Amino acid sequence: MINERYNARESEPRWQRQWDDHAIFATKNDDPRPKYYVLEMFPYPSGRIHMGHVRNYTMGDVVARTMRARGYNVLHPMGWDAFGMPAENAAMANKVHPKSWTYANIATMKAQLKSMGLSLDWSREFATCDPGYYKHQQRMFVDFLAAGLVERKQSKVNWDPVDNTVLANEQVIDGRGWRSGALVEQRELTQWFFKISKYSDDLLSALDRLDRWPDKVRIMQRNWIGKSEGLRFNFGLVGAPEGFDTLPVFTTRPDTMYGPTFAAISPDHPLAKALAETNPQIAAFNEQCRKMGTSQAEIDTAEKLGFDTGIKAAHPADPSWHLPLYIANFVLMDYGTGAIIGCPAHDQRDLDFARKYGLPVIDVFKPLGSDESVQDTAFVPAKTETVQYVHWVGEPGVMTCEQAMARSLEIFERDGWGQREINFRLRDWGISRQRYWGCPIPVIHCEVCGVVPVPIKDLPVQLPDDIEFDSPGNPLDRHPTWKHVACPQCAGPARRETDTMDTFVDSSWYFSRFTDPWNTEEPTTRAVVDRMMPVDQYIGGVEHAILHLLYSRFFTRAMQATGHVGFDEPFRGMFTQGMVVHETYKTLDGTFASPAEIRILADGDNRQASLLDSGQPVEIGPIEKMSKSKRNTVDPDDIIGSYGADTARWFMLSDSPPDRDVIWSEDGVKGASRFVQRVWRLVSTLAPHLPAPGGKVDAANHPAAQALRVAAHRALSDILGGIDRLRFNTAVAKLYIYVGDLETMLANAPEGLAADPVLAAAAREAVDILVLLIAPMMPHLAEECWSTIGHSGLVSEARWPEIETGLLVSDSITLPVQVNGKKRAEVTVARDAQNPQIEAAVLALDAVKQALDGKPVRKIIIVPQRIVNVVG
RNA sequence: GCGGACGUGGCGGAAUUGGUAGACGCAAGGGACUUAAAAUCCCUCGAUGGCAACGUCGUGCGGGUUCGAUUCCCGCCGUCCGCACCA
């Protein structure tokens, strides 16, 4: 039979229709089988899907389809993280309404996702900007407020004084507003906060239970929460205004209490503010400090600035020891007490500050065996390193910093001028945003009653559609009528909160909502959410390793506290995938060219690029993350249109480990496409010669058939193992090997099967297994093959066979033999051979004798089933 | 600045987590089939010495632990990600 090439363009939509028609991916909440919840981070509807989405959703789909084939009731939903700034930017730039822009994008992207052949339950789809979704989010805000998990307090924002608007950190470029170019200032606003810090300890300790999370993510979260034990004490103040007799300070390094040469407070410290009222110089200095962005990186890298207040801080251990008190721009009001002791010898920031303002430096401890004093580099050893203490609370001595810190705490507590205190770096979560396209915060401000939550029966507080984007700022705030309402308590005149919620709130509970998105009354249905959650495997980018995951963990606890769910951890398994990167191309005039605009000619190892239309040469630049600005993106539609979804999916799984970046290349896609055809050729060649499905195989006395069965079950075991560990690239490699094995064993003589029923039965089993194994990765091709080899149902609904483990062990094994750690030979022994037998066999080898060169054997190390090392 | 990762042939990577370094794929070179091309198939492919058998070196750099280190420890160098209002 002459085989036609596999035509993905014709086949893929056909199978997608079949899946849709039979609704085979619609999950039933009352299915009695064990559940498995696979979720990929839902996309922001930016316009079109990109290759990062293709990679993310392919990985999730492989897991979903694999678990389905193993008999689980798989939940694999999809939705849209639909609120956010880009919609407002588009509204300003192109005069489109954020709502229509967003929903149009969703329609486009949904069609694109559908063309990928993902096994998604679309019946559960929602967008976070649907009032039917944010209604419940507002309800939970009200519940959290009642439960004491929400509060209002002052916090800082980036303020653009020209546009009169709040800027996001990413809108501040080199300290200036991105549109106006004005110097950005810090401004204090009263804002809403979720009290995530209430859960600091729990969020930290529960990380130990998340054993199916990457270690790096858990470490990052641990550091972010930043639990530290330290000393809290008071400086006595000399020369301070009334009411400021003492200054509370927290330090994590009590062992350096005898090394400070200054004290410093934040420009936002109450004392700094009080001083500013009477001292114009201090007011000006504080003002200058506020001309700085609010991001941590900026604060850390900015030049250290200080202002000597003239006030003296008296050391609690020796009140006659006076330190100058500064106001300093690098001291944060949010952490500890907003005041620090400056110990220049052992903190680089303090040292930079001391050098700049001519303050002394006192060495508290020195490296072992050294008498050198700190010069321009602070001495900051690991806390576990042993050093010699020369100037601290006790006698000079040799110990680790940890030991000295513990001892210092004891002494200071005993002497009664300080207490041990646990502090966390984690700050409360500020959720107020002065923007339109977000979930309205459901409270009403009444002059008489104060802050009143919107009654639950009045939810949702819906965004008005009639808004204007012709000037910067929050359109909700300047809407003529929307914010004016009657107070729910006294019915007097009142106004709505015009701030909306951080979009991280939207994405902090969508996974729970997916379990019953049809419930119009409540955010969740307890019986359902408690059974379908937690998410068994969550997959998304590393960039979300801290914030999104931490907020979701907090929000789930808050939902538990308010009775919306019965568990605290939302994600049992977590996986962070790498980015999709691509070469960049620079034209002669310095602009970037897109991959679609250029042609590459390869001459040996030399690659030359030129523009398609003009023939101008193009410089091939470094490989970078796909981005619009570098123009190195590849449109998934183009790839699916020319090669098919299966090829794109296969390529995304090949080669690179999923947690690392993958380089998109035209050659790589071609290789993937070749494999699609190779599988099709193999299966369609064999199809006419295979016996009917469902027969039994007994190949015990048939070496060729037995070899086939061994290959098939080994493939089943290896590939399943690869997918379970999410090592898709190795699973792909094993599939290449398996296809190669089948080609050698079967494809050369398919006619022979007719005369050999045992071999034919084994071949049927082996080909069935091949098709089942490729199905999670290339589902359309698999369906085409499955029907070609005579199955009536869909492979997407087929169960995987049990692995016959008996086929995986052989009677003899081959061990590498080393002499003094270098491989010199191999030896084949019975699987159950005892050590003396192995030693004898090894010492009899010529290569071993030669390598020993007459030296006596000192010992022989035998690692069972692994290796033999002869030490001479 | 702080925190987290990563670094192996021409390229992406594999190595059962301390046990044969380079599986599998891509690129390249040679050959078969073809009038030709495409497609497909076969062979070679870390460096170096040797006609060969085979030997030596080799996992970013420098040290260390071990019978044995890509894997563990210490110190460098380089690249990438996050830093609380991008999502």
mmCIF file of C-alpha atoms in Angstrom, chain A residues 43-49 78-82 98-116 122 125-127 129-130 637:
data_model
loop_
_atom_site.group_PDB
_atom_site.id
_atom_site.type_symbol
_atom_site.label_atom_id
_atom_site.label_comp_id
_atom_site.label_asym_id
_atom_site.label_seq_id
_atom_site.Cartn_x
_atom_site.Cartn_y
_atom_site.Cartn_z
ATOM 1 C CA PRO A 43 -3.906 33.851 30.453
ATOM 2 C CA TYR A 44 -4.264 37.593 30.399
ATOM 3 C CA PRO A 45 -6.250 38.347 27.207
ATOM 4 C CA SER A 46 -3.624 40.548 25.621
ATOM 5 C CA GLY A 47 -4.779 39.956 22.044
ATOM 6 C CA ARG A 48 -3.237 36.785 20.688
ATOM 7 C CA ILE A 49 -1.709 33.735 22.294
ATOM 8 C CA MET A 78 -9.746 27.397 31.287
ATOM 9 C CA GLY A 79 -10.636 31.041 31.845
ATOM 10 C CA TRP A 80 -9.341 34.585 31.547
ATOM 11 C CA ASP A 81 -7.432 36.862 33.893
ATOM 12 C CA ALA A 82 -9.247 39.733 32.285
ATOM 13 C CA PRO A 98 -11.756 48.218 27.893
ATOM 14 C CA LYS A 99 -14.696 45.847 27.979
ATOM 15 C CA SER A 100 -15.058 45.419 24.234
ATOM 16 C CA TRP A 101 -11.283 45.277 23.802
ATOM 17 C CA THR A 102 -11.060 42.527 26.416
ATOM 18 C CA TYR A 103 -13.942 40.400 25.167
ATOM 19 C CA ALA A 104 -12.777 40.696 21.558
ATOM 20 C CA ASN A 105 -9.344 39.489 22.613
ATOM 21 C CA ILE A 106 -10.886 36.606 24.506
ATOM 22 C CA ALA A 107 -12.803 35.525 21.411
ATOM 23 C CA THR A 108 -9.628 35.547 19.301
ATOM 24 C CA MET A 109 -7.530 33.738 21.850
ATOM 25 C CA LYS A 110 -10.186 31.148 22.557
ATOM 26 C CA ALA A 111 -10.282 30.235 18.868
ATOM 27 C CA GLN A 112 -6.490 29.970 18.897
ATOM 28 C CA LEU A 113 -6.490 27.726 21.962
ATOM 29 C CA LYS A 114 -9.144 25.550 20.369
ATOM 30 C CA SER A 115 -6.930 25.024 17.339
ATOM 31 C CA MET A 116 -4.291 23.529 19.645
ATOM 32 C CA TRP A 122 -14.868 24.858 28.135
ATOM 33 C CA GLU A 125 -15.026 29.076 31.231
ATOM 34 C CA PHE A 126 -15.306 32.540 32.778
ATOM 35 C CA ALA A 127 -13.474 35.846 32.708
ATOM 36 C CA CYS A 129 -14.231 40.804 34.464
ATOM 37 C CA ASP A 130 -17.605 39.014 34.253
ATOM 38 C CA ASP A 637 -1.342 30.588 14.243
#
